[in-house]
CSV table of C-alpha atoms in Angstrom, one decimal:
chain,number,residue,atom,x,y,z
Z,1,UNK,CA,99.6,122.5,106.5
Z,2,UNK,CA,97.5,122.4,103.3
Z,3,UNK,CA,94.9,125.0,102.2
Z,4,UNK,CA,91.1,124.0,101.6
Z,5,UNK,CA,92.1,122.7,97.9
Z,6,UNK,CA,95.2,120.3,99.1
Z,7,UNK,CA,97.7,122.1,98.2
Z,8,UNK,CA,100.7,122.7,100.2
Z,9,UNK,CA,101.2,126.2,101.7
Z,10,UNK,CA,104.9,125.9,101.7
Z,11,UNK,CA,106.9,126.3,98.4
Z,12,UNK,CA,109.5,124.1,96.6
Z,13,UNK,CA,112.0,127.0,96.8
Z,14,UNK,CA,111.0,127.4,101.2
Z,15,UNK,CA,112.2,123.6,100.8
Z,16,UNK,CA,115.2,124.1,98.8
Z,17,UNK,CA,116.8,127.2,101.4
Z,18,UNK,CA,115.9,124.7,104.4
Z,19,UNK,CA,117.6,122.1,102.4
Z,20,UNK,CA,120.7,124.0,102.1
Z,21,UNK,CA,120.6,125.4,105.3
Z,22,UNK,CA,120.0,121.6,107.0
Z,23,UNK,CA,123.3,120.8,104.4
Z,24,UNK,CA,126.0,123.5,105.0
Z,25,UNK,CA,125.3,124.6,109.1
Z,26,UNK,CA,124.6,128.4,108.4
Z,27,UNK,CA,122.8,130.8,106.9
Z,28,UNK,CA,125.9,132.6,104.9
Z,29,UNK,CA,126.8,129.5,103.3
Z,30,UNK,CA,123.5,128.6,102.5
Z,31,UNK,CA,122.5,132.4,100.9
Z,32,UNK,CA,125.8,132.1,98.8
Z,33,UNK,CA,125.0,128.6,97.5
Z,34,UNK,CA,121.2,129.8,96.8
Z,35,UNK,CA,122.2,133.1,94.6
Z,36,UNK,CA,120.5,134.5,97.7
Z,37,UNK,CA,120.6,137.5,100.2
Z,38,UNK,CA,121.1,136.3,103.5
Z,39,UNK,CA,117.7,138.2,105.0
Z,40,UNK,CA,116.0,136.2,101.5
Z,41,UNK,CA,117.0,133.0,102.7
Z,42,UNK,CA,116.2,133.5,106.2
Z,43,UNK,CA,112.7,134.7,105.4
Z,44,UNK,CA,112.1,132.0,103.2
Z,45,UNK,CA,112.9,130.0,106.3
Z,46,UNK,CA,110.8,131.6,108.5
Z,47,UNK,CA,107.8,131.2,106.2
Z,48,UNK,CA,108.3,126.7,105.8
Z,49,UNK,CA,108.0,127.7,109.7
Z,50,UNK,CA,105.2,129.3,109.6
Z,51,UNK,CA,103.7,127.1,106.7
Z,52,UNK,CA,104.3,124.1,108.6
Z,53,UNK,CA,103.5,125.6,112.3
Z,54,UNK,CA,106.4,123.7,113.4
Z,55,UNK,CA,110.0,125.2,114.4
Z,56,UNK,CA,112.8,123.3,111.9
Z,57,UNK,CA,115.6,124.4,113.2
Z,58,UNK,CA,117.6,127.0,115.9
Z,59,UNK,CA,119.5,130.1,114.6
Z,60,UNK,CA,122.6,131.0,116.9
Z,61,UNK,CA,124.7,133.8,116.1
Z,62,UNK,CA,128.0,132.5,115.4
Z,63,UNK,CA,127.1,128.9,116.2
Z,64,UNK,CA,125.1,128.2,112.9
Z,65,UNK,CA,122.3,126.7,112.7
Z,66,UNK,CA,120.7,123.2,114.4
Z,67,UNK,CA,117.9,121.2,113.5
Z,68,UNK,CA,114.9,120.2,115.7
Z,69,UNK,CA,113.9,116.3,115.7
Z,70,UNK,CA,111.3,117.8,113.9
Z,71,UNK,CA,113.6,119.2,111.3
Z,72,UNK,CA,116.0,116.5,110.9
Z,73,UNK,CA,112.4,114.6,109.8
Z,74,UNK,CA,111.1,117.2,107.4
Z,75,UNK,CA,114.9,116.8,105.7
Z,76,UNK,CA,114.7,113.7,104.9
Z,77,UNK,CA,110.9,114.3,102.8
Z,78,UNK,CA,112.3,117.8,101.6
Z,79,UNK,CA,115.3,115.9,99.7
Z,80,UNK,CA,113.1,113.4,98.4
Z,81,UNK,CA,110.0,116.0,97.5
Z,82,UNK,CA,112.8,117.4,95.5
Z,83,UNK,CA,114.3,114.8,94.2
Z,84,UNK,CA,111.0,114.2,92.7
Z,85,UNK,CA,110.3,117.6,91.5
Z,86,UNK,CA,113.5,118.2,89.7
Z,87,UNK,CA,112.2,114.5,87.6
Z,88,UNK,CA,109.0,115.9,87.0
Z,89,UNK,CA,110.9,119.0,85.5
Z,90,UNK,CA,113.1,116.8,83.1
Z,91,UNK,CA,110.1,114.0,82.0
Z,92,UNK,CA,108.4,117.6,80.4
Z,93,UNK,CA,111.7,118.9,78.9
Z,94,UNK,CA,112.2,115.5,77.3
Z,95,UNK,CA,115.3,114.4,79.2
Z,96,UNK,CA,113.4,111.5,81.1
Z,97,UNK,CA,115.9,108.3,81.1
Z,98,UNK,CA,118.3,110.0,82.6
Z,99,UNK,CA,120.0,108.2,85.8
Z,100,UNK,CA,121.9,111.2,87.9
Z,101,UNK,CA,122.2,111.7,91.2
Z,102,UNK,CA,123.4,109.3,94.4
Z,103,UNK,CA,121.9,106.3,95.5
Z,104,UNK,CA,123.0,105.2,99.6
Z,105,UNK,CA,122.5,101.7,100.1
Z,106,UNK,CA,123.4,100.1,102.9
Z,107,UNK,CA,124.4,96.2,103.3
Z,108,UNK,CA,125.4,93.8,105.7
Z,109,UNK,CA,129.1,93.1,106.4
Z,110,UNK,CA,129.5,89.8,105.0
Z,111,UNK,CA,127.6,90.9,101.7
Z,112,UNK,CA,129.7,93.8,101.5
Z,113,UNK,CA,132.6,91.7,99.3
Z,114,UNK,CA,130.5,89.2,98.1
Z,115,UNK,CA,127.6,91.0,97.0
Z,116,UNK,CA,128.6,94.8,96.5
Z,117,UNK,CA,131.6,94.8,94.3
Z,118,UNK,CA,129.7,93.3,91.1
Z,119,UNK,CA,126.4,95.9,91.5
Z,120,UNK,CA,128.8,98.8,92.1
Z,121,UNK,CA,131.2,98.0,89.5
Z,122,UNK,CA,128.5,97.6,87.1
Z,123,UNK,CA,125.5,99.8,87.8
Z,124,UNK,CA,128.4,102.9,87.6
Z,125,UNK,CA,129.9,101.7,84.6
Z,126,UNK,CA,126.0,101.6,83.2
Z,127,UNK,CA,125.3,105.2,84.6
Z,128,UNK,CA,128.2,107.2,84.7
Z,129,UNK,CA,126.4,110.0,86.0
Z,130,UNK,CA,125.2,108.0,89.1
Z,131,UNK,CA,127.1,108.2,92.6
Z,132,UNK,CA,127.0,105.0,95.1
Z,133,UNK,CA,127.9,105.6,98.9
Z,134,UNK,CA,127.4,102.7,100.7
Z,135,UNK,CA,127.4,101.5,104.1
Z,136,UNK,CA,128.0,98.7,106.2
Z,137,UNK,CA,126.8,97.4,109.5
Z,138,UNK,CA,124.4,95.0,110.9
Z,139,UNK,CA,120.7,94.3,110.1
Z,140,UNK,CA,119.4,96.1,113.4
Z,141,UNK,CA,121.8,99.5,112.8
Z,142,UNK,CA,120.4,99.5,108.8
Z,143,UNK,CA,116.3,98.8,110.0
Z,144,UNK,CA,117.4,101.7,112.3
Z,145,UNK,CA,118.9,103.7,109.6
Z,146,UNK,CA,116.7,103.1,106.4
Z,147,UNK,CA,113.3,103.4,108.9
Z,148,UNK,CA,114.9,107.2,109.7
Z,149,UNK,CA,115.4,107.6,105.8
Z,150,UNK,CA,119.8,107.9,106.3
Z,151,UNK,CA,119.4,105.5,103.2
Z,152,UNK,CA,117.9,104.7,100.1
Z,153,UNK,CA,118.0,101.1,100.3
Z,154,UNK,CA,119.7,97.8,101.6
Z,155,UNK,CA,121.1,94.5,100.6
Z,156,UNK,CA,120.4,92.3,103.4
Z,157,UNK,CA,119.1,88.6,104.6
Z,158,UNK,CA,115.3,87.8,105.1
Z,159,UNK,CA,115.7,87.5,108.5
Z,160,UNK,CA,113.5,89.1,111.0
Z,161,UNK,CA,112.7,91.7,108.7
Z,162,UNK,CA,109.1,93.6,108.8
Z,163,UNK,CA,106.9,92.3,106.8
Z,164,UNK,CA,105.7,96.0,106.0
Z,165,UNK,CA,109.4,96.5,103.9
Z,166,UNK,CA,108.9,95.8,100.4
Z,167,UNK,CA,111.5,93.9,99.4
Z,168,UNK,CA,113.1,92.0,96.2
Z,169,UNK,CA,114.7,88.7,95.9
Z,170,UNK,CA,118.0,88.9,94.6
Z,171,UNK,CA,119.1,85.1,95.4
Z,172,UNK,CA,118.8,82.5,98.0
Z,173,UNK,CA,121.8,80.3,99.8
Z,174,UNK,CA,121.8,77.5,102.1
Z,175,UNK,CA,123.8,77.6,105.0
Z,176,UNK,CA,126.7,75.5,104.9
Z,177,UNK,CA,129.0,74.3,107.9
Z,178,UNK,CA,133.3,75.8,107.7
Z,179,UNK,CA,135.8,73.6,108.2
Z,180,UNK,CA,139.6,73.6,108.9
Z,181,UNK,CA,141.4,71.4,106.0
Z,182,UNK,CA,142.3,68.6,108.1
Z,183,UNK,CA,139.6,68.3,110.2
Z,184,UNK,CA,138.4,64.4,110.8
Z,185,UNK,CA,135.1,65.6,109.4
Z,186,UNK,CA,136.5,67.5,106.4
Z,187,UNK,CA,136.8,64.6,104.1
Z,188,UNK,CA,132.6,63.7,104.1
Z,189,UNK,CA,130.5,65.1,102.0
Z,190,UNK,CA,128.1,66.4,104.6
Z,191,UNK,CA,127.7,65.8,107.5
Z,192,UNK,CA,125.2,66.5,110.9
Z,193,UNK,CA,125.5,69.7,113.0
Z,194,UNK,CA,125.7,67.7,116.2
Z,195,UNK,CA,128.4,66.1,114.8
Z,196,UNK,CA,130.2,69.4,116.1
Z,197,UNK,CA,128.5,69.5,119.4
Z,198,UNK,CA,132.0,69.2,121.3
Z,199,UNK,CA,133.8,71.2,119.0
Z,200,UNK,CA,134.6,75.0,119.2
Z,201,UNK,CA,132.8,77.3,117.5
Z,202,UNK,CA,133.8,80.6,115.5
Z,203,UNK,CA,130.4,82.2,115.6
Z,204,UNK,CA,129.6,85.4,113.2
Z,205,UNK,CA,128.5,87.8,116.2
Z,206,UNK,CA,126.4,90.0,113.8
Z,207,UNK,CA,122.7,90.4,113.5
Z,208,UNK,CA,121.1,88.3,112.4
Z,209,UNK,CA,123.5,85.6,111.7
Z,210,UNK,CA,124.7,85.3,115.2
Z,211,UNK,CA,120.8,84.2,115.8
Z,212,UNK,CA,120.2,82.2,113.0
Z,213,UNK,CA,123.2,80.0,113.6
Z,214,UNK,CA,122.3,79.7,117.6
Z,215,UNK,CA,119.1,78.9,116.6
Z,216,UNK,CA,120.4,76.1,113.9
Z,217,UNK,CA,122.2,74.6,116.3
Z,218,UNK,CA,119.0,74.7,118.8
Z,219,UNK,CA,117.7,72.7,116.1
Z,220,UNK,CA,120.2,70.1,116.3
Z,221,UNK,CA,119.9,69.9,120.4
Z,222,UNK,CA,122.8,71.4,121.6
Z,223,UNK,CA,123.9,74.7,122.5
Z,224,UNK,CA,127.6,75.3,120.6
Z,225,UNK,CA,130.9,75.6,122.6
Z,226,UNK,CA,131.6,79.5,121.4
Z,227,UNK,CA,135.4,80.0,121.7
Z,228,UNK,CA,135.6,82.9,119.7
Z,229,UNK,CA,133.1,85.9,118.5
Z,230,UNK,CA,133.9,88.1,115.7
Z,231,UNK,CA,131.6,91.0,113.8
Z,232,UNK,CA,133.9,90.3,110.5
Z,233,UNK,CA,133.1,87.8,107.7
Z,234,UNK,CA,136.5,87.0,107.1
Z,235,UNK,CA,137.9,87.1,110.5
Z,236,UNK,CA,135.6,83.8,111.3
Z,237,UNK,CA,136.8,82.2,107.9
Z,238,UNK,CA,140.7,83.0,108.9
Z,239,UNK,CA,140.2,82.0,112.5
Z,240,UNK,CA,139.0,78.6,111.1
Z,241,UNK,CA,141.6,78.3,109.0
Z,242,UNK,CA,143.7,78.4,111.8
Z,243,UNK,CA,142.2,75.7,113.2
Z,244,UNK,CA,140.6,77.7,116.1
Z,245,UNK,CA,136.8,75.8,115.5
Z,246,UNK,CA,134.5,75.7,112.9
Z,247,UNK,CA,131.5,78.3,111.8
Z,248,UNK,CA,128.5,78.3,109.9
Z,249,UNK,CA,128.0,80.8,106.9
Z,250,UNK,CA,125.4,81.7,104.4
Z,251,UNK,CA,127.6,83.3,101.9
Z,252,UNK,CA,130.3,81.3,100.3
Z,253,UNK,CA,133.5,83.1,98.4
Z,254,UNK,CA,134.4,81.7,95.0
Z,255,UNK,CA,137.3,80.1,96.6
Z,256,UNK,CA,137.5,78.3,99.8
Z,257,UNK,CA,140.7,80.0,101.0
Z,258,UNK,CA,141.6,82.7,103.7
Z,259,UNK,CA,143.2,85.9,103.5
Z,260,UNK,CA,146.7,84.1,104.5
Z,261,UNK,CA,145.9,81.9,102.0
Z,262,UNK,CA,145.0,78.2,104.2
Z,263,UNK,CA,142.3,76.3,102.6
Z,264,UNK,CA,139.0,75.4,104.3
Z,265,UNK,CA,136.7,72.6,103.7
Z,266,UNK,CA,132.8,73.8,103.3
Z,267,UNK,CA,130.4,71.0,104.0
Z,268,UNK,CA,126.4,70.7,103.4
Z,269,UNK,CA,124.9,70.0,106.9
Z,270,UNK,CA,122.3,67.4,106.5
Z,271,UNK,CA,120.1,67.6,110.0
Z,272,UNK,CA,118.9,69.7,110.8
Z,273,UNK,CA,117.5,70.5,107.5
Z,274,UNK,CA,119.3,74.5,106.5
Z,275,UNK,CA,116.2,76.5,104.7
Z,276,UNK,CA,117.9,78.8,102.1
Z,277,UNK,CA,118.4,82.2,103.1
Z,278,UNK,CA,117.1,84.8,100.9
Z,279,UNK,CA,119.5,88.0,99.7
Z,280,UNK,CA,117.5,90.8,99.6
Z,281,UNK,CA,117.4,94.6,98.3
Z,282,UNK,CA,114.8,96.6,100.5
Z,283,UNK,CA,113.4,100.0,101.1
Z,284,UNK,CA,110.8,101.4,103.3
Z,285,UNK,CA,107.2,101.4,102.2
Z,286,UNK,CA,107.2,105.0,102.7
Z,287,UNK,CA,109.8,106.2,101.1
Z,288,UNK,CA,109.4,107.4,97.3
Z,289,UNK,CA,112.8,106.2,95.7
Z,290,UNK,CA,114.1,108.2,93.5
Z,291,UNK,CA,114.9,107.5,90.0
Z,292,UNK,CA,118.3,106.1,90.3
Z,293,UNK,CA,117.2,104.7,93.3
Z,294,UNK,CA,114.7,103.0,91.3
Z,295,UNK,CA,117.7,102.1,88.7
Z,296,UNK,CA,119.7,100.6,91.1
Z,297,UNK,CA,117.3,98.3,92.1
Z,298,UNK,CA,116.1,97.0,88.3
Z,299,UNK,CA,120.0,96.8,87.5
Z,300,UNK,CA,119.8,94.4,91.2
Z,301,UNK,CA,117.5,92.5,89.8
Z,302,UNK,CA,118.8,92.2,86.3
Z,303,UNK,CA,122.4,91.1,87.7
Z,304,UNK,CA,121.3,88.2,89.9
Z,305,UNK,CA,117.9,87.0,87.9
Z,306,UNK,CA,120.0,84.2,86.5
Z,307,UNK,CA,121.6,83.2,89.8
């Protein structure tokens, strides 16, 4: 709660023990890492309690401690309230510029190798002092995850995202139909999805790909003959290299070969007509990014502007 004036009744240190209590499951660990007595640290707890009239967490002998919902929510502001603070503190000792600290940014699968390696490789090699942890998964486990503040940001498709997440355009690609090389359709140029009506189809079973291709080939009038279902980018690319049906991607390696190294035929699907697909980095609107959350995103930017 705050007083009369706004201002917080609870202290940045209060935030800080709960911080490192939340991060190492007792209070011993926590005291030690604090340059704190145990009974110190545990007061200091007991007053963000009190301060906040809300119970953060449960102290068991021997058992540590666990947090409440309601704790595992003040966590996530407490890191980024100090996060902040410890900025403010270098902007006034004239070390502002500085990019330090970790950035977790999560990004779906098939993004993961064709996206990640470039921004990793060179936002590290441009901040040294910056740590990247990311993670991978589908668009409804990262809305799940960035909305509960698990991470800083996400590299993911324009697709049935909420229009309340402010977002970045990092580039956009069209959708393109994958073929095995000596399919009787590999050799045109483009060619019609319902050309592929009877065919079977690899389909990319991850949000939201698996929808946007059912709902391309809605489009087209017909529902596709789904022989095989895979979570993994380059499962559906090997399976149609195999000769096991066709699939349609957004993203597009720089070479059309499989991991066992048989050559696929990529084809631009002419009706119905594919919308690009914008790649996106985005973040909650009410989260307060850090700095080298904030750097990781202008470096986004900066790599794929010309794209």
């Amino acid at each position: 709660m705050a007083r009369g004036d706004g201002v917080p009744t609870y202290t940045m240190r209060q935030l800080a023990a709960f911080v490192a209590v939340a991060e190492t499951g007792t209070i011993a660990a926590a005291a030690e890492r604090m340059h704190l007595s145990q009974s110190a640290l545990s007061t200091s707890i007991t007053d963000l309690e009190r301060a906040l009239n809300s119970q953060l967490c449960v102290r068991r002998r021997a058992h540590g401690v666990t947090l409440t919902p309601t704790g595992q929510a003040v966590l996530r502001r407490a890191r980024v309230l100090l996060q902040h603070a410890n900025e403010i503190q270098e902007d006034a000792a004239g070390e502002s510029g500085g990019v330090v600290g970790p950035v977790i940014v999560g990004c779906y699968p098939s993004l993961g190798p064709t996206v990640l390696p470039s921004l990793l490789h060179g936002f590290t090699h441009r901040h040294p002092r910056a740590t990247v942890e990311f993670r991978e998964d589908n668009q409804d486990r990262l809305r799940t995850q960035i909305e509960g503040g698990e991470i800083d940001v996400c590299i993911v498709y324009d697709l049935g995202l909420s229009p309340e997440w402010r977002t970045e355009v990092l580039m956009r690609r069209t959708p393109s139909v994958v073929l095995p090389e000596n399919h009787p359709l590999a050799s045109r140029t483009a060619l019609r999805l319902a050309d592929l009506a009877d065919e079977p189809m690899v389909l990319l079973d991850a949000p939201p790909s698996s929808s946007h291709a059912m709902d391309m080939c809605r489009k087209a009038g017909f529902a596709p003959r789904v022989a095989y279902r895979t979570r993994n980018y380059e499962t559906a690319r090997a399976f149609v290299g195999r000769g096991l049906g066709w699939t349609l991607l957004v993203q597009r390696p720089a070479l059309d070969v499989t991991y066992e190294g048989l050559e696929v035929a990529v084809k631009k699907v002419t009706e119905p007509e594919m919308e690009p697909v914008a790649i996106v980095v985005a973040w909650h609107p009410q989260s307060l990014p850090s700095r080298v959350t904030r750097a990781f995103v202008e470096f986004a930017l900066k790599t794929y502007s010309s794209v």
